[in-house]
Coordinates of N, CA and C in Angstrom, one line a residue:
Chain A
D25 N 99.5 125.4 85.8 CA 100.5 124.8 85.2 C 101.1 123.7 86.1
A26 N 101.7 122.5 85.4 CA 102.3 121.5 86.3 C 103.9 122.1 86.8
K27 N 104.1 121.6 88.0 CA 105.3 122.2 88.5 C 106.5 121.2 88.3
T28 N 106.4 120.2 87.5 CA 107.4 119.0 87.1 C 107.6 119.3 85.6
T29 N 108.8 118.8 85.3 CA 109.2 118.5 83.9 C 109.8 117.2 83.8
Q30 N 109.3 116.5 82.6 CA 109.7 115.1 82.5 C 110.0 114.9 81.0
P31 N 110.9 114.0 80.6 CA 111.2 113.8 79.2 C 110.0 113.1 78.6
P32 N 109.5 113.6 77.5 CA 108.4 113.0 76.8 C 108.3 111.6 76.6
S33 N 109.5 110.9 76.3 CA 109.5 109.5 75.9 C 110.9 109.0 76.3
M34 N 110.8 107.5 76.6 CA 112.1 106.9 77.0 C 111.6 105.4 76.5
D35 N 112.7 104.6 76.2 CA 112.6 103.2 76.0 C 113.6 102.5 76.9
C36 N 113.2 101.3 77.2 CA 113.9 100.4 78.2 C 113.7 98.9 77.6
A37 N 114.8 98.3 77.8 CA 114.8 96.8 77.5 C 114.2 96.1 78.6
E38 N 113.3 95.0 78.2 CA 112.7 94.2 79.1 C 113.6 93.6 80.0
G39 N 113.3 93.6 81.2 CA 114.2 92.9 82.2 C 115.4 93.8 82.8
R40 N 115.5 95.0 82.1 CA 116.5 96.0 82.7 C 115.8 96.9 83.7
A41 N 116.5 97.7 84.3 CA 115.7 98.7 85.1 C 115.5 99.9 84.3
A42 N 114.4 100.6 84.6 CA 114.1 101.8 83.8 C 114.0 102.9 85.0
N43 N 114.7 103.9 84.5 CA 115.0 105.0 85.5 C 114.3 106.2 84.8
L44 N 113.3 106.8 85.5 CA 112.5 108.0 84.9 C 112.8 109.2 85.7
P45 N 113.4 110.1 85.1 CA 113.8 111.4 85.9 C 112.6 112.3 85.8
C46 N 112.6 113.3 86.9 CA 111.6 114.3 87.1 C 112.3 115.5 87.6
N47 N 112.2 116.8 87.2 CA 112.5 117.8 87.8 C 111.5 118.6 88.4
H48 N 111.6 119.0 89.5 CA 110.6 119.9 90.2 C 111.3 120.9 91.2
S49 N 112.0 121.9 90.4 CA 113.0 122.8 91.0 C 112.2 123.8 91.9
T50 N 110.9 124.0 91.8 CA 110.3 125.0 92.5 C 109.2 124.4 93.6
I51 N 109.7 123.1 94.0 CA 108.9 122.3 94.9 C 108.8 123.2 96.4
S52 N 107.8 123.1 97.1 CA 107.7 123.6 98.5 C 108.2 122.8 99.5
G53 N 108.4 123.2 100.7 CA 108.8 122.5 101.9 C 107.7 121.5 102.2
N54 N 106.5 121.7 102.0 CA 105.4 120.8 102.4 C 104.8 120.0 101.3
E55 N 105.5 120.0 100.3 CA 105.0 119.2 99.0 C 105.6 118.0 98.8
Y56 N 104.9 116.9 98.7 CA 105.3 115.6 98.1 C 105.7 115.3 96.9
V57 N 106.4 114.4 96.6 CA 106.6 114.1 95.1 C 105.7 112.7 95.0
Y58 N 104.9 112.6 94.0 CA 104.0 111.6 93.8 C 104.3 111.2 92.2
W59 N 104.3 109.7 92.0 CA 104.2 109.3 90.8 C 103.0 108.2 90.6
Y60 N 102.5 108.5 89.4 CA 101.4 107.8 89.0 C 101.6 107.1 87.6
R61 N 101.0 106.1 87.0 CA 101.1 105.7 85.8 C 99.8 105.5 85.0
Q62 N 99.8 105.7 83.8 CA 98.4 105.5 83.2 C 98.8 104.5 81.9
I63 N 98.3 103.3 82.0 CA 98.3 102.3 80.9 C 97.3 102.7 80.0
H64 N 97.4 102.6 78.6 CA 96.6 103.0 77.5 C 95.1 102.8 77.9
S65 N 94.2 103.8 77.8 CA 92.8 103.7 77.9 C 92.5 103.1 79.4
Q66 N 93.3 103.4 80.4 CA 92.8 103.1 81.6 C 92.9 104.2 82.6
G67 N 92.4 104.3 83.9 CA 92.6 105.3 84.8 C 94.1 105.2 85.2
P68 N 94.5 106.4 85.9 CA 95.7 106.4 86.5 C 95.9 105.4 87.5
Q69 N 97.1 104.9 87.8 CA 97.4 103.9 89.0 C 98.5 104.6 89.9
Y70 N 98.3 104.6 91.2 CA 99.3 105.2 91.9 C 100.5 104.3 92.2
I71 N 101.7 104.8 92.0 CA 102.9 104.0 92.2 C 103.4 104.2 93.5
I72 N 104.1 105.4 93.9 CA 104.7 105.7 95.0 C 104.8 107.3 95.4
H73 N 105.1 107.6 96.6 CA 105.3 108.8 96.9 C 106.3 109.1 97.9
G74 N 106.9 110.3 98.0 CA 108.0 110.6 99.1 C 108.1 112.1 99.3
L75 N 108.6 112.3 100.5 CA 108.9 113.7 100.9 C 110.3 114.2 100.6
K76 N 111.2 113.4 101.2 CA 112.5 113.8 101.2 C 113.5 112.6 101.4
N77 N 113.1 111.6 101.9 CA 113.7 110.1 102.1 C 113.5 109.2 100.9
N78 N 114.3 108.6 100.5 CA 114.2 107.5 99.4 C 113.1 106.6 99.8
E79 N 112.3 106.1 99.0 CA 111.3 105.2 99.3 C 111.2 104.0 98.2
T80 N 110.7 103.0 99.0 CA 110.7 101.6 98.0 C 109.3 100.9 98.3
N81 N 108.8 100.5 97.5 CA 107.6 99.5 97.6 C 107.7 98.5 96.6
E82 N 106.6 97.5 96.5 CA 106.6 96.4 95.7 C 106.7 96.9 94.1
M83 N 106.3 98.0 93.8 CA 106.2 98.2 92.5 C 107.4 99.1 92.1
A84 N 108.3 100.0 92.9 CA 109.2 100.8 92.4 C 109.9 101.5 93.6
S85 N 111.1 102.1 93.2 CA 111.9 102.8 94.2 C 111.6 104.4 93.8
L86 N 111.8 105.2 94.7 CA 111.9 106.7 94.4 C 113.1 107.2 95.1
I87 N 114.0 107.8 94.3 CA 115.0 108.4 94.8 C 115.0 110.1 94.6
I88 N 115.0 110.9 95.8 CA 114.8 112.1 95.8 C 116.2 112.9 96.2
T89 N 116.7 113.7 95.4 CA 117.8 114.5 95.8 C 117.7 115.2 97.0
E90 N 119.0 115.4 97.5 CA 119.0 116.1 98.8 C 118.3 117.5 98.7
D91 N 118.6 118.3 97.8 CA 117.9 119.6 97.6 C 116.4 119.5 97.2
R92 N 116.0 118.2 97.0 CA 114.5 118.0 96.6 C 114.1 118.7 95.3
K93 N 115.2 119.1 94.3 CA 114.7 119.7 93.2 C 114.5 118.6 92.0
S94 N 114.8 117.4 92.3 CA 114.5 116.4 91.3 C 114.4 115.1 91.9
S95 N 113.9 114.2 91.1 CA 113.7 112.7 91.6 C 113.7 111.9 90.4
T96 N 114.0 110.3 90.9 CA 114.1 109.4 89.8 C 113.2 108.3 90.2
L97 N 112.2 107.9 89.4 CA 111.4 106.6 89.8 C 112.1 105.4 89.0
I98 N 112.4 104.5 89.9 CA 113.1 103.2 89.2 C 112.2 102.1 89.4
L99 N 112.0 101.4 88.1 CA 111.5 100.1 88.1 C 112.4 99.1 87.9
P100 N 112.6 98.2 88.9 CA 114.0 97.4 89.0 C 114.1 96.4 87.8
H101 N 112.9 95.8 87.3 CA 113.1 94.8 86.3 C 111.7 95.0 85.6
A102 N 112.0 96.1 84.7 CA 110.7 96.3 83.7 C 110.3 95.1 82.8
T103 N 109.1 95.0 82.8 CA 108.4 94.1 81.9 C 107.6 94.8 80.8
L104 N 107.0 94.0 80.0 CA 106.2 94.7 78.9 C 105.0 95.4 79.3
R105 N 104.5 94.9 80.5 CA 103.4 95.4 81.0 C 103.5 96.9 81.8
D106 N 104.8 97.1 81.7 CA 105.1 98.5 82.5 C 105.1 99.6 81.4
T107 N 104.8 99.1 80.1 CA 104.7 100.2 79.1 C 103.4 101.2 79.5
A108 N 103.7 102.4 79.7 CA 102.6 103.4 80.0 C 103.1 104.9 80.0
V109 N 102.4 105.7 80.3 CA 102.7 107.0 80.5 C 102.8 107.4 82.0
Y110 N 104.0 107.7 82.4 CA 104.4 107.9 84.0 C 104.3 109.5 84.2
Y111 N 103.6 109.8 85.3 CA 103.4 111.1 85.7 C 104.1 111.5 87.0
C112 N 104.8 112.5 87.1 CA 105.4 112.8 88.4 C 104.7 114.1 88.8
I113 N 104.2 114.2 89.9 CA 103.3 115.2 90.5 C 103.8 115.6 91.9
V114 N 103.9 116.9 92.2 CA 104.2 117.5 93.4 C 102.8 118.1 94.0
R115 N 102.5 117.7 95.3 CA 101.3 118.0 95.9 C 101.5 118.2 97.3
V116 N 100.7 119.0 97.8 CA 100.5 119.0 99.5 C 99.7 117.8 99.8
L117 N 100.0 117.3 100.9 CA 99.3 116.0 101.3 C 98.0 116.5 102.1
N118 N 96.9 116.7 101.1 CA 95.7 117.0 101.6 C 94.7 116.4 100.8
S119 N 93.7 115.9 101.3 CA 92.7 115.0 100.6 C 91.8 115.7 99.5
N120 N 91.7 117.1 99.7 CA 90.9 117.9 98.9 C 91.9 118.6 97.8
Y121 N 93.2 118.5 97.8 CA 94.1 119.1 96.9 C 94.1 118.5 95.7
Q122 N 93.9 119.4 94.7 CA 93.8 118.7 93.2 C 95.3 118.4 92.8
L123 N 95.2 117.4 91.9 CA 96.5 117.1 91.3 C 96.7 117.7 89.9
I124 N 97.9 118.4 89.8 CA 98.2 119.0 88.4 C 98.9 118.2 87.6
W125 N 98.3 117.7 86.5 CA 99.1 116.8 85.5 C 99.8 117.3 84.4
G126 N 101.2 117.2 84.6 CA 101.8 117.3 83.4 C 101.6 116.4 82.1
A127 N 102.6 116.5 81.2 CA 102.5 115.7 79.9 C 102.9 114.1 80.3
G128 N 103.8 114.0 81.4 CA 104.3 112.7 81.6 C 105.5 112.2 80.8
T129 N 105.9 111.0 81.0 CA 106.9 110.3 80.1 C 106.2 109.0 79.6
K130 N 106.2 108.9 78.3 CA 105.9 107.6 77.7 C 106.9 106.6 77.7
L131 N 107.0 105.7 78.6 CA 107.9 104.7 78.7 C 107.4 103.4 78.0
I132 N 108.3 103.1 77.0 CA 108.1 101.8 76.1 C 109.0 101.0 76.4
I133 N 108.6 99.7 76.9 CA 109.5 98.6 77.4 C 109.5 97.7 75.9
K134 N 110.7 97.4 75.4 CA 111.0 96.8 74.3 C 111.4 95.1 74.6
P135 N 110.9 94.3 73.9 CA 111.4 92.9 74.2 C 112.7 92.6 73.8
Chain B
G25 N 95.1 98.9 97.7 CA 94.6 100.2 97.8 C 93.0 100.1 97.5
A26 N 92.3 101.2 97.9 CA 90.8 101.4 97.7 C 90.4 101.3 96.3
V27 N 89.2 100.8 95.9 CA 88.6 100.6 94.8 C 87.6 101.5 94.5
V28 N 87.8 102.1 93.1 CA 86.9 102.9 92.6 C 86.3 102.4 91.3
S29 N 85.2 102.4 91.1 CA 84.4 101.9 89.8 C 83.8 103.0 88.9
Q30 N 83.7 102.9 87.7 CA 82.9 103.9 86.9 C 82.0 102.9 86.0
H31 N 80.8 103.5 85.7 CA 79.8 102.9 84.9 C 79.1 103.8 84.2
P32 N 79.0 103.8 82.8 CA 79.6 102.6 82.0 C 81.0 102.7 81.7
S33 N 81.7 101.7 81.2 CA 83.0 101.7 80.8 C 83.3 102.5 79.5
W34 N 82.2 102.2 78.6 CA 82.1 103.0 77.5 C 80.7 103.3 76.9
V35 N 80.5 104.4 76.3 CA 79.1 104.8 75.8 C 79.1 105.4 74.5
I36 N 78.2 105.2 73.6 CA 78.1 105.7 72.4 C 76.6 106.4 72.3
C37 N 76.6 107.7 72.1 CA 75.2 108.3 72.1 C 75.1 109.3 70.8
K38 N 74.1 109.6 70.6 CA 73.7 110.5 69.4 C 73.8 111.9 69.7
S39 N 74.2 112.8 69.1 CA 74.2 114.3 69.3 C 73.0 114.9 69.8
G40 N 73.1 115.6 70.9 CA 71.9 116.1 71.5 C 71.3 115.3 72.7
T41 N 71.7 114.2 72.8 CA 71.2 113.3 74.0 C 72.0 113.7 75.2
S42 N 71.6 113.1 76.3 CA 72.4 113.3 77.8 C 72.8 112.0 78.1
V43 N 74.0 111.9 78.8 CA 74.8 110.7 79.2 C 75.1 110.9 80.7
K44 N 74.8 109.9 81.5 CA 75.1 109.9 82.8 C 76.3 108.9 83.1
I45 N 77.2 109.3 83.8 CA 78.5 108.4 84.1 C 78.4 108.4 85.7
E46 N 78.6 107.2 86.2 CA 78.8 106.9 87.7 C 80.0 106.7 88.2
C47 N 80.3 107.1 89.2 CA 81.5 106.9 89.9 C 81.4 106.5 91.5
R48 N 81.8 105.2 91.6 CA 81.6 104.7 93.1 C 82.8 104.3 93.7
S49 N 83.0 104.8 95.0 CA 83.9 104.1 95.9 C 83.5 103.1 96.7
L50 N 84.2 101.9 96.4 CA 83.5 100.4 96.6 C 83.8 100.1 98.2
D51 N 84.8 100.6 98.6 CA 85.3 100.1 100.0 C 85.7 101.4 101.0
F52 N 85.4 102.4 100.6 CA 85.5 103.6 101.5 C 84.6 104.7 101.2
Q53 N 84.5 105.6 102.2 CA 83.7 106.7 102.0 C 84.4 107.9 101.3
A54 N 83.9 108.4 100.3 CA 84.7 109.5 99.4 C 84.1 110.7 99.8
T55 N 84.8 111.5 100.7 CA 84.2 112.8 100.9 C 84.4 113.7 99.8
T56 N 85.4 113.4 99.0 CA 85.8 114.4 97.9 C 85.8 113.6 96.6
M57 N 85.3 113.9 95.5 CA 85.5 113.2 94.4 C 85.9 114.2 93.3
F58 N 86.7 113.8 92.2 CA 87.3 114.9 90.9 C 86.8 114.2 89.8
W59 N 86.5 114.9 89.0 CA 86.2 114.5 87.5 C 87.2 115.0 86.5
Y60 N 87.8 114.1 85.7 CA 88.8 114.6 84.7 C 88.3 114.2 83.3
R61 N 88.9 114.9 82.4 CA 88.6 114.7 80.9 C 89.9 114.5 80.4
Q62 N 90.1 113.5 79.5 CA 91.3 113.4 78.7 C 91.0 113.1 77.3
F63 N 91.6 113.9 76.4 CA 91.5 113.8 74.9 C 92.8 113.0 74.6
P64 N 92.7 112.4 73.3 CA 93.7 111.5 72.8 C 95.0 112.2 72.9
K65 N 96.0 111.5 73.4 CA 97.5 111.8 73.4 C 97.4 113.1 74.2
Q66 N 96.6 113.5 75.3 CA 96.9 114.5 76.2 C 96.8 114.0 77.5
S67 N 97.1 114.8 78.4 CA 97.2 114.7 79.8 C 95.5 114.9 80.4
L68 N 95.6 114.4 81.6 CA 94.3 114.7 82.3 C 94.0 116.0 82.6
M69 N 92.8 116.4 82.5 CA 92.4 117.9 82.8 C 91.3 117.8 83.8
L70 N 91.6 118.4 84.9 CA 90.5 118.6 85.9 C 89.3 119.2 85.4
M71 N 88.2 118.7 85.5 CA 86.8 119.3 85.2 C 86.2 120.2 86.4
A72 N 86.2 119.4 87.6 CA 85.6 119.7 88.8 C 85.8 118.9 90.0
T73 N 85.7 119.5 91.1 CA 85.8 119.0 92.5 C 84.5 118.8 93.0
S74 N 84.1 117.7 93.6 CA 82.9 117.8 94.5 C 83.0 117.3 95.7
N75 N 82.6 117.8 96.8 CA 82.5 117.3 98.0 C 81.1 117.0 98.4
E76 N 81.0 115.9 99.1 CA 79.7 115.3 99.5 C 78.7 116.3 100.0
G77 N 77.6 116.4 99.6 CA 76.4 117.1 100.1 C 76.6 118.5 99.5
S78 N 77.5 119.1 98.8 CA 77.6 120.4 98.6 C 77.8 120.4 96.9
K79 N 77.7 121.9 96.5 CA 77.8 122.0 95.0 C 79.3 121.6 94.6
A80 N 79.3 121.3 93.4 CA 80.6 121.0 92.8 C 81.3 122.3 92.5
T81 N 82.8 122.4 92.5 CA 83.4 123.5 92.1 C 84.1 123.2 90.7
Y82 N 83.8 124.2 89.7 CA 84.2 123.8 88.3 C 85.5 124.5 88.1
E83 N 86.3 123.9 87.2 CA 87.4 124.6 86.7 C 87.0 125.6 85.7
Q84 N 88.0 126.6 85.5 CA 87.6 127.7 84.5 C 87.6 127.1 83.1
G85 N 86.5 127.7 82.5 CA 86.2 127.1 81.1 C 85.3 125.8 81.0
V86 N 85.0 125.3 82.1 CA 84.1 124.0 82.1 C 82.7 124.5 82.5
E87 N 81.8 124.2 81.5 CA 80.6 124.7 81.7 C 79.6 123.9 82.8
K88 N 79.2 124.4 83.8 CA 78.6 123.8 84.8 C 77.1 123.3 84.5
D89 N 76.5 124.0 83.4 CA 75.2 123.8 83.2 C 75.1 122.6 82.1
K90 N 76.3 122.3 81.6 CA 76.5 121.1 80.6 C 76.9 120.0 81.3
F91 N 77.8 120.2 82.1 CA 78.5 118.9 83.0 C 77.9 119.0 84.2
L92 N 76.9 118.4 84.5 CA 76.2 118.3 85.9 C 76.7 117.4 86.9
I93 N 77.2 117.7 88.0 CA 77.8 116.8 88.9 C 77.0 116.6 90.3
N94 N 76.7 115.4 90.5 CA 75.9 115.2 91.7 C 76.8 114.2 92.7
H95 N 76.8 114.7 93.9 CA 77.6 113.9 94.8 C 76.7 113.8 96.1
A96 N 75.6 113.0 96.0 CA 74.7 113.1 96.9 C 75.0 112.1 98.1
S97 N 76.0 111.2 97.9 CA 76.3 110.3 99.1 C 77.9 110.0 99.1
L98 N 78.2 109.4 100.1 CA 79.7 109.4 100.4 C 80.3 108.1 99.5
T99 N 79.4 107.6 98.6 CA 80.2 106.4 97.8 C 79.7 106.6 96.5
L100 N 79.0 107.7 96.0 CA 78.6 107.7 94.7 C 78.6 109.3 94.1
S101 N 79.1 109.5 93.0 CA 79.2 110.8 92.4 C 78.7 110.6 90.8
T102 N 78.0 111.3 90.3 CA 77.5 111.1 88.8 C 77.9 112.6 88.2
L103 N 78.2 112.2 86.9 CA 78.7 113.2 85.9 C 77.5 113.1 84.8
T104 N 76.7 114.2 84.5 CA 75.9 114.1 83.4 C 76.3 114.9 82.3
V105 N 76.5 114.6 81.1 CA 76.8 115.4 80.0 C 75.6 115.7 79.4
T106 N 75.1 116.9 79.3 CA 73.7 117.2 78.7 C 74.1 117.7 77.3
S107 N 73.0 117.3 76.6 CA 73.0 117.7 75.1 C 74.5 117.5 74.4
A108 N 75.0 116.3 74.7 CA 76.2 116.0 74.1 C 76.4 116.2 72.6
H109 N 77.6 116.8 72.4 CA 78.0 117.1 70.9 C 79.2 116.2 70.8
P110 N 79.6 116.1 69.4 CA 81.0 115.2 69.1 C 82.0 115.8 69.7
E111 N 82.3 117.0 69.9 CA 83.4 117.7 70.5 C 83.4 117.1 72.1
D112 N 82.2 116.8 72.7 CA 82.3 116.1 74.0 C 82.9 114.7 74.1
S113 N 83.1 114.2 72.8 CA 83.8 112.7 72.8 C 85.1 112.8 73.6
S114 N 85.4 112.0 74.5 CA 86.5 111.9 75.4 C 86.7 110.8 76.2
F115 N 87.6 110.6 77.2 CA 87.7 109.7 78.2 C 87.7 110.6 79.5
Y116 N 86.6 110.1 80.1 CA 86.3 110.8 81.5 C 86.6 110.0 82.7
I117 N 87.4 110.4 83.5 CA 87.7 109.7 84.7 C 87.4 110.3 86.0
C118 N 87.0 109.6 86.9 CA 86.9 110.1 88.3 C 87.9 109.6 89.4
S119 N 88.2 110.3 90.2 CA 89.2 109.9 91.4 C 88.3 110.2 92.8
A120 N 88.5 109.5 93.8 CA 87.9 109.8 94.9 C 89.0 109.7 96.1
S121 N 88.8 110.5 97.1 CA 89.5 110.3 98.4 C 88.7 110.6 99.6
G122 N 89.2 110.1 100.7 CA 88.3 110.4 101.9 C 88.7 109.4 103.1
A123 N 87.9 109.5 104.1 CA 88.2 108.7 105.3 C 88.3 107.0 105.0
G124 N 89.0 106.3 105.5 CA 89.1 104.9 105.2 C 89.7 104.4 103.9
G125 N 89.9 105.3 103.0 CA 90.6 105.1 101.7 C 92.0 105.6 101.6
G126 N 92.7 105.5 102.6 CA 94.1 106.0 102.7 C 94.1 107.5 103.0
G127 N 92.9 107.9 103.4 CA 92.9 109.6 103.9 C 93.3 110.3 102.8
N128 N 94.5 110.9 102.5 CA 94.8 111.9 101.8 C 94.9 111.5 100.4
E129 N 94.9 110.2 100.0 CA 95.3 109.8 98.7 C 94.1 109.8 97.7
Q130 N 94.3 110.0 96.5 CA 93.2 110.0 95.5 C 93.3 108.6 94.6
F131 N 92.2 107.9 94.5 CA 92.1 106.5 94.0 C 91.2 106.8 92.7
F132 N 91.7 106.3 91.5 CA 91.1 106.5 90.3 C 90.2 105.5 89.7
G133 N 89.1 105.8 89.1 CA 88.3 104.9 88.5 C 89.1 104.4 87.0
P134 N 88.4 103.5 86.4 CA 89.0 102.8 85.2 C 88.8 103.7 84.1
G135 N 87.8 104.8 84.2 CA 87.6 105.8 83.1 C 86.3 105.2 82.2
T136 N 85.7 106.1 81.6 CA 84.5 106.0 80.7 C 84.9 106.6 79.4
R137 N 84.7 106.0 78.3 CA 85.0 106.4 76.9 C 83.6 106.8 76.2
L138 N 83.7 108.1 76.0 CA 82.3 108.7 75.6 C 82.4 109.0 74.1
T139 N 81.7 108.6 73.3 CA 81.7 108.8 71.8 C 80.4 109.4 71.3
V140 N 80.4 110.5 71.0 CA 79.1 111.0 70.6 C 79.2 111.3 69.0
L141 N 78.1 110.6 68.5 CA 78.1 110.6 66.9 C 77.2 111.9 66.3

């Protein structure tokens, strides 16, 4: 079973920041928080990952709470092309370790 | 990031025939490849994990004799759906990880849509 819980769906206005929450209360000390997204009928796309510090890249920012039991993915200026299912996954940083996919959050960006 | 391709992107076949799906890592050597299946409006379900040169490890409930996986080289893995039936219609996705491809990261292919008539 997935170790994360996410809201099933969210709406966001185009141009606004989209904040996607994720709970991972049973996360272990050596597990990272990963975010992927899947646009309809495409393979998943890596977004960002982090251990305990906040992270930012060209796509998004990741805010992890101090106790590491939850995190928030922030898309600073959402566009219509950001409409997708967003998955929050916790995993050990090992190339052979499988990813456990939950149901994700369906993010709909509205014009 | 590293690039993973799949071929074909979609395929339609008759019930009882076999279909082969290829997964290639284009710019890195994939020591491990994963095969997923995704039904409409559902999340990805891991079918099997394959390491180059060894037999694949199948998840519980996945028939290894029906879903044949070959990972004969560091850049190519194939999934063959044997004697396909309509219930095998799904979106099949591979991912790859290994040296030069970001090490511990999994990079995903674009998926293959299989429709069995």
